[in-house]
Coordinates of C-alpha atoms in Angstrom, one line a residue:
Chain A
X8 CA -37.8 -33.7 35.7
X9 CA -34.7 -32.7 36.9
X10 CA -31.2 -32.5 34.5
X11 CA -28.0 -33.7 35.2
X12 CA -26.4 -32.3 38.5
X13 CA -22.6 -31.1 39.2
X14 CA -20.9 -30.3 42.1
X15 CA -19.3 -28.5 42.7
X16 CA -19.6 -25.8 39.9
X17 CA -16.0 -24.4 40.5
X18 CA -13.3 -25.8 43.1
X19 CA -9.3 -24.3 43.2
X20 CA -6.5 -26.8 44.2
X21 CA -2.7 -26.9 44.8
X22 CA -0.4 -28.8 43.1
X23 CA -0.2 -32.7 44.3
X24 CA -3.3 -32.8 45.9
X25 CA -6.5 -34.4 45.0
X26 CA -9.8 -33.9 44.2
X27 CA -13.3 -35.8 43.5
X28 CA -15.9 -34.6 41.7
X29 CA -19.5 -35.5 41.5
X30 CA -22.6 -36.3 38.6
X31 CA -25.8 -37.2 39.6
X32 CA -27.7 -38.4 36.2
X33 CA -30.9 -37.8 34.9
X34 CA -33.8 -40.0 36.8
X35 CA -33.8 -43.2 35.0
X36 CA -30.2 -43.0 33.0
X37 CA -27.8 -45.3 33.8
X38 CA -24.7 -44.3 32.1
X39 CA -22.6 -41.7 33.1
X40 CA -19.5 -40.2 31.4
X41 CA -17.2 -38.0 31.9
X42 CA -15.5 -35.8 29.8
X43 CA -12.6 -32.8 30.2
X44 CA -12.8 -29.2 28.1
X45 CA -9.4 -27.6 27.8
X46 CA -8.5 -24.4 25.6
X47 CA -6.0 -26.8 24.1
X48 CA -7.3 -30.1 23.3
X49 CA -10.7 -29.5 23.2
X50 CA -13.2 -32.0 24.2
X51 CA -11.9 -35.6 25.4
X52 CA -13.4 -38.4 26.9
X53 CA -12.8 -39.9 29.9
X54 CA -14.6 -42.8 31.0
X55 CA -17.9 -43.9 31.0
X56 CA -20.0 -45.9 33.3
X57 CA -23.0 -48.1 33.3
X58 CA -24.0 -50.2 35.8
X59 CA -21.7 -49.4 38.2
X60 CA -18.9 -51.0 35.7
X61 CA -16.5 -48.9 33.5
X62 CA -17.6 -50.2 29.9
X63 CA -15.3 -47.5 27.9
X64 CA -12.1 -45.4 29.0
X65 CA -10.4 -42.8 27.0
X66 CA -6.4 -42.0 26.9
X67 CA -5.6 -40.4 30.0
X68 CA -3.2 -41.4 33.0
X69 CA -4.1 -43.7 35.5
X70 CA -4.3 -40.8 37.8
X71 CA -7.9 -39.8 36.5
X72 CA -10.2 -42.6 38.0
X73 CA -14.0 -42.9 38.6
X74 CA -16.6 -44.6 40.1
X75 CA -20.2 -45.7 39.8
X76 CA -23.5 -46.2 42.4
X77 CA -26.1 -48.5 42.8
X78 CA -28.2 -44.9 42.6
X79 CA -26.1 -44.4 39.4
X80 CA -24.4 -41.4 40.6
X81 CA -20.7 -41.5 39.5
X82 CA -18.3 -39.5 40.9
X83 CA -13.9 -39.3 39.4
X84 CA -11.3 -38.8 41.4
X85 CA -7.7 -36.4 40.4
X86 CA -5.0 -37.6 41.9
X87 CA -1.6 -35.9 42.3
X88 CA -3.0 -32.9 40.4
X89 CA -0.8 -31.1 37.7
X90 CA -1.4 -27.5 36.1
X91 CA -2.4 -28.9 33.2
X92 CA -5.5 -30.8 35.3
X93 CA -7.2 -27.2 34.9
X94 CA -10.1 -27.6 32.5
X95 CA -14.1 -27.5 32.8
X96 CA -14.9 -31.7 33.5
X97 CA -18.6 -32.1 32.0
X98 CA -20.5 -35.6 33.2
X99 CA -23.1 -36.4 30.7
X100 CA -26.2 -39.0 31.4
X101 CA -27.3 -41.2 28.4
X102 CA -31.0 -41.9 27.0
X103 CA -31.3 -45.1 25.3
X104 CA -30.4 -46.8 23.1
X105 CA -29.0 -43.8 20.7
X106 CA -26.5 -42.6 22.5
X107 CA -28.4 -39.3 22.9
X108 CA -25.8 -37.6 26.0
X109 CA -27.3 -35.5 27.9
X110 CA -24.7 -33.0 29.7
X111 CA -24.6 -31.2 33.5
X112 CA -23.1 -27.4 33.6
X113 CA -19.5 -28.9 34.3
X114 CA -17.2 -28.4 37.4
X115 CA -14.3 -26.2 36.3
X116 CA -11.1 -27.3 38.4
X117 CA -8.0 -24.6 38.5
X118 CA -4.7 -26.1 39.5
X119 CA -2.5 -23.7 41.0
Chain B
X117 CA -11.9 -44.7 14.9
X118 CA -14.1 -42.1 14.4
X119 CA -13.5 -39.0 14.1
X120 CA -15.1 -35.6 13.3
X121 CA -13.4 -31.9 11.8
X122 CA -15.2 -29.0 12.1
X123 CA -14.1 -26.1 8.9
X124 CA -13.7 -22.4 10.6
X125 CA -13.0 -21.5 14.1
X126 CA -14.8 -18.6 14.1
X127 CA -18.1 -17.9 12.2
X128 CA -19.9 -14.5 11.9
X129 CA -22.9 -13.7 10.8
X130 CA -25.1 -10.4 11.0
X131 CA -28.5 -11.3 12.6
X132 CA -30.9 -12.2 9.8
X133 CA -28.5 -14.1 7.6
X134 CA -28.2 -17.5 6.8
X135 CA -25.8 -19.6 9.4
X136 CA -24.0 -22.8 8.1
X137 CA -21.8 -24.4 10.0
X138 CA -19.6 -27.0 8.4
X139 CA -19.3 -30.8 9.8
X140 CA -17.2 -33.6 8.1
X141 CA -17.0 -36.9 9.9
X142 CA -14.8 -40.0 9.2
X143 CA -16.5 -43.3 10.8
X144 CA -15.5 -46.9 9.7
X145 CA -19.1 -47.5 10.8
X146 CA -22.4 -46.2 10.5
X147 CA -22.2 -43.1 12.7
X148 CA -24.6 -41.4 15.6
X149 CA -23.8 -37.7 14.5
X150 CA -24.9 -34.7 17.0
X151 CA -24.6 -31.1 16.7
X152 CA -24.1 -29.4 20.5
X153 CA -23.9 -25.6 21.6
X154 CA -22.2 -24.5 24.4
X155 CA -22.9 -21.0 25.9
X156 CA -20.5 -19.4 28.2
X157 CA -19.9 -20.8 31.4
X158 CA -22.5 -23.5 30.8
X159 CA -22.1 -27.1 30.0
X160 CA -23.2 -28.6 26.3
X161 CA -27.1 -28.4 25.2
X162 CA -28.5 -30.9 22.8
X163 CA -29.3 -29.4 19.2
X164 CA -30.4 -32.5 16.9
X165 CA -28.8 -35.9 16.4
X166 CA -28.8 -38.1 13.5
X167 CA -29.7 -41.8 14.1
X168 CA -30.3 -42.9 10.8
X169 CA -33.7 -42.6 10.2
X170 CA -34.2 -38.8 8.1
X171 CA -31.4 -37.5 7.0
X172 CA -32.5 -34.0 6.9
X173 CA -32.6 -33.3 10.8
X174 CA -34.6 -31.0 12.9
X175 CA -33.6 -29.9 15.8
X176 CA -34.1 -26.7 18.8
X177 CA -34.4 -23.3 18.4
X178 CA -34.7 -23.4 14.2
X179 CA -31.9 -25.5 13.8
X180 CA -31.3 -27.9 11.2
X181 CA -29.0 -30.2 9.7
X182 CA -28.5 -32.8 6.7
X183 CA -26.9 -36.4 6.4
X184 CA -24.8 -36.8 3.5
X185 CA -22.8 -40.1 3.6
X186 CA -22.1 -39.3 -0.5
X187 CA -19.7 -36.2 0.7
X188 CA -19.7 -37.6 4.9
X189 CA -20.9 -34.5 5.9
X190 CA -23.2 -33.4 8.6
X191 CA -23.6 -29.4 8.0
X192 CA -25.4 -27.4 10.7
X193 CA -27.7 -24.5 9.1
X194 CA -30.4 -21.6 10.7
X195 CA -32.1 -19.7 7.8
X196 CA -32.2 -17.1 9.8
X197 CA -29.8 -15.9 12.7
X198 CA -30.8 -14.1 16.2
X199 CA -28.4 -12.8 18.3
X200 CA -29.0 -15.3 20.9
X201 CA -27.5 -17.9 18.8
X202 CA -24.1 -16.4 19.4
X203 CA -22.3 -19.2 20.9
X204 CA -19.7 -22.5 20.7
X205 CA -20.8 -25.0 18.7
X206 CA -19.8 -28.6 18.5
X207 CA -20.1 -31.4 16.3
X208 CA -19.6 -34.9 17.6
X209 CA -19.8 -38.8 16.4
X210 CA -20.1 -42.1 18.1
X211 CA -21.0 -45.7 17.3
X212 CA -23.8 -47.5 17.3
X213 CA -23.6 -49.3 21.2
X214 CA -20.3 -46.8 22.5
X215 CA -20.7 -44.2 24.8
X216 CA -18.0 -42.7 24.0
X217 CA -18.3 -39.2 21.8
X218 CA -15.6 -37.9 19.7
X219 CA -16.2 -33.5 19.2
X220 CA -14.8 -31.6 17.1
X221 CA -12.4 -28.6 17.6
X222 CA -15.8 -26.7 17.9
X223 CA -17.0 -23.3 16.1
X224 CA -17.3 -20.0 18.0
X225 CA -20.5 -18.4 15.7
X226 CA -20.6 -14.8 16.3
X227 CA -24.1 -12.6 14.8
X228 CA -23.8 -8.7 15.0
X229 CA -26.7 -6.9 15.1

């Protein structure tokens, strides 16, 4: 069974631009969560989608948004990029009711 | 609200020595607890999980953790460290029915020959 895939793996953007990251969950998983990892703030929850609906949201500004498609693939978008948005963005999909999350390799975003 | 505290940002052991990584949690409801490992430039890999069944949980790569409610702890151990265990380890907590994982700040494990 294929794992969680994320594209692209690396991305360099300029301040003020916007970016879209993609995540394909493990086949059969319907919940997708996004996390931001930075050296200063650690791992922080962004949002979670289940059956195309945002079910939970972390404490991030409205510049961060996401969506989920009918095939459970998810995208997150960051608009008006700031230097502080430079981070590893991790996607995870969930199996069953025990909240066991499987993570993808991440997208490393660098904002210059 | 839920939180986890990982004591020690860095832990150094010799190859073959006991590994002990500490995690204490705070939760207003029965928690689900997890340990993840992260190798450089990679995502997180699940080592083991506690979901209110057995309090002693065995995971992959010889790791295990014991849930102690009285101490609100979920420490990760491995009897004998290997060089390949060098990585960053994260403890995480979540509540039943919610997918939001709350992570600790991580502990970097260094293994010397």
